[in-house]
Amino acid sequence: GNSVTQMEGPVTLSEEAFLTINCTYTATGYPSLFWYVQYPGEGLQLLLKATKADDKGSNKGFEATYRKETTSFHLEKGSVQVSDSAVYFCALTNSGNTPLVFGKGTRLSVIA
Amino acid sequence: DTAVSQTPKYLVTQMGNDKSIKCEQNLGHDTMYWYKQDSKKFLKIMFSYNNKELIINETVPNRFSPKSPDKAHLNLHINSLELGDSAVYFCASSLGQGRNTGELFFGEGSRLTVL
């Protein structure tokens, strides 16, 4: 079955540091890949997505590239801010009819 | 105007009680979901409805019964609450079967605490 594996958290960084959160996946076919973010006390919201190999999703300074050869979709940001503190979830779906499968989430704390 | 709204936001109750959580979406989506998030933030799908019909029912105890009176509403009723039911329950919606882009729109969550 489909699954997503994310690096364990929590991750604590100083403001302006470089961020990488690793995500690898197992899936049949050609899944679409997503990063969702959950700010404290809120529901999840879509951060970025990529639907085919070599696609790069980007939003709010975050980027992730769909790497089929390594089955990875690592999240990166060049310079984090305190407001980026949240839990980040990697997710995938195989088709429009199957629900998203989420990773276990990685908590990021950014300190000033 | 909140796209996906859940009530109540917080619920504290005793073991053995029955409680309901309501969800409404005003996005015109056909598909709605209930997810359970445990204390370690692990998110697991419980149910999915498409146009009022149940399409996904994961391994969830029979004490949990979803009801969708119309495609804009998906309520969750829980009987005989147990300590392990304590969690945050998220409602979500998406476009619909065959049209999903993978983007889910989540409510703010309902934190259930069973004492």
Short mmCIF file of N, CA and C in Angstrom, two decimals, chain A residues 13-19 39 60-62 77-86 88 108-112:
data_model
loop_
_atom_site.label_atom_id
_atom_site.label_comp_id
_atom_site.label_asym_id
_atom_site.label_seq_id
_atom_site.Cartn_x
_atom_site.Cartn_y
_atom_site.Cartn_z
N LEU A 13 15.32 25.46 14.85
CA LEU A 13 16.28 26.25 14.09
C LEU A 13 16.25 27.69 14.54
N SER A 14 17.35 28.38 14.32
CA SER A 14 17.38 29.82 14.55
C SER A 14 16.84 30.53 13.31
N GLU A 15 16.31 31.71 13.54
CA GLU A 15 15.80 32.50 12.42
C GLU A 15 16.88 32.65 11.35
N GLU A 16 16.46 32.59 10.09
CA GLU A 16 17.31 32.73 8.91
C GLU A 16 18.13 31.48 8.60
N ALA A 17 17.97 30.42 9.37
CA ALA A 17 18.68 29.17 9.05
C ALA A 17 18.04 28.50 7.85
N PHE A 18 18.78 27.54 7.27
CA PHE A 18 18.28 26.75 6.14
C PHE A 18 17.51 25.54 6.68
N LEU A 19 16.38 25.28 6.04
CA LEU A 19 15.52 24.18 6.49
C LEU A 19 15.46 23.07 5.44
N TYR A 39 -0.47 25.23 11.44
CA TYR A 39 -0.05 26.23 12.43
C TYR A 39 -0.76 25.94 13.75
N LYS A 60 5.50 30.51 -0.60
CA LYS A 60 5.95 31.20 0.61
C LYS A 60 7.44 30.97 0.89
N GLY A 61 8.23 30.79 -0.14
CA GLY A 61 9.66 30.57 0.05
C GLY A 61 10.04 29.11 0.25
N PHE A 62 9.04 28.24 0.38
CA PHE A 62 9.29 26.80 0.50
C PHE A 62 9.32 26.17 -0.89
N LYS A 77 13.63 25.37 2.69
CA LYS A 77 13.45 26.82 2.69
C LYS A 77 14.80 27.44 3.04
N GLY A 78 15.16 28.47 2.31
CA GLY A 78 16.51 29.03 2.46
C GLY A 78 16.71 29.81 3.76
N SER A 79 15.65 30.43 4.25
CA SER A 79 15.80 31.29 5.43
C SER A 79 14.48 31.29 6.19
N VAL A 80 14.46 30.53 7.29
CA VAL A 80 13.18 30.38 8.01
C VAL A 80 12.93 31.58 8.92
N GLN A 81 11.66 31.79 9.21
CA GLN A 81 11.23 32.85 10.11
C GLN A 81 10.48 32.24 11.29
N VAL A 82 10.36 33.02 12.36
CA VAL A 82 9.63 32.54 13.53
C VAL A 82 8.21 32.12 13.15
N SER A 83 7.63 32.84 12.20
CA SER A 83 6.25 32.55 11.79
C SER A 83 6.12 31.23 11.02
N ASP A 84 7.24 30.60 10.68
CA ASP A 84 7.19 29.29 10.02
C ASP A 84 7.04 28.14 11.02
N SER A 85 7.08 28.46 12.30
CA SER A 85 6.93 27.43 13.32
C SER A 85 5.56 26.77 13.17
N ALA A 86 5.57 25.47 12.95
CA ALA A 86 4.34 24.74 12.65
C ALA A 86 4.70 23.26 12.55
N TYR A 88 4.65 20.17 9.83
CA TYR A 88 4.63 19.99 8.38
C TYR A 88 4.38 18.52 8.06
N LEU A 108 8.31 21.91 13.50
CA LEU A 108 9.41 22.88 13.33
C LEU A 108 9.21 24.02 14.31
N SER A 109 10.25 24.32 15.06
CA SER A 109 10.24 25.49 15.94
C SER A 109 11.39 26.39 15.50
N VAL A 110 11.06 27.66 15.22
CA VAL A 110 12.07 28.63 14.83
C VAL A 110 12.20 29.66 15.93
N ILE A 111 13.42 29.85 16.43
CA ILE A 111 13.62 30.78 17.53
C ILE A 111 14.37 32.02 17.04
N ALA A 112 13.98 33.15 17.62
CA ALA A 112 14.57 34.43 17.20
C ALA A 112 16.00 34.57 17.72
#
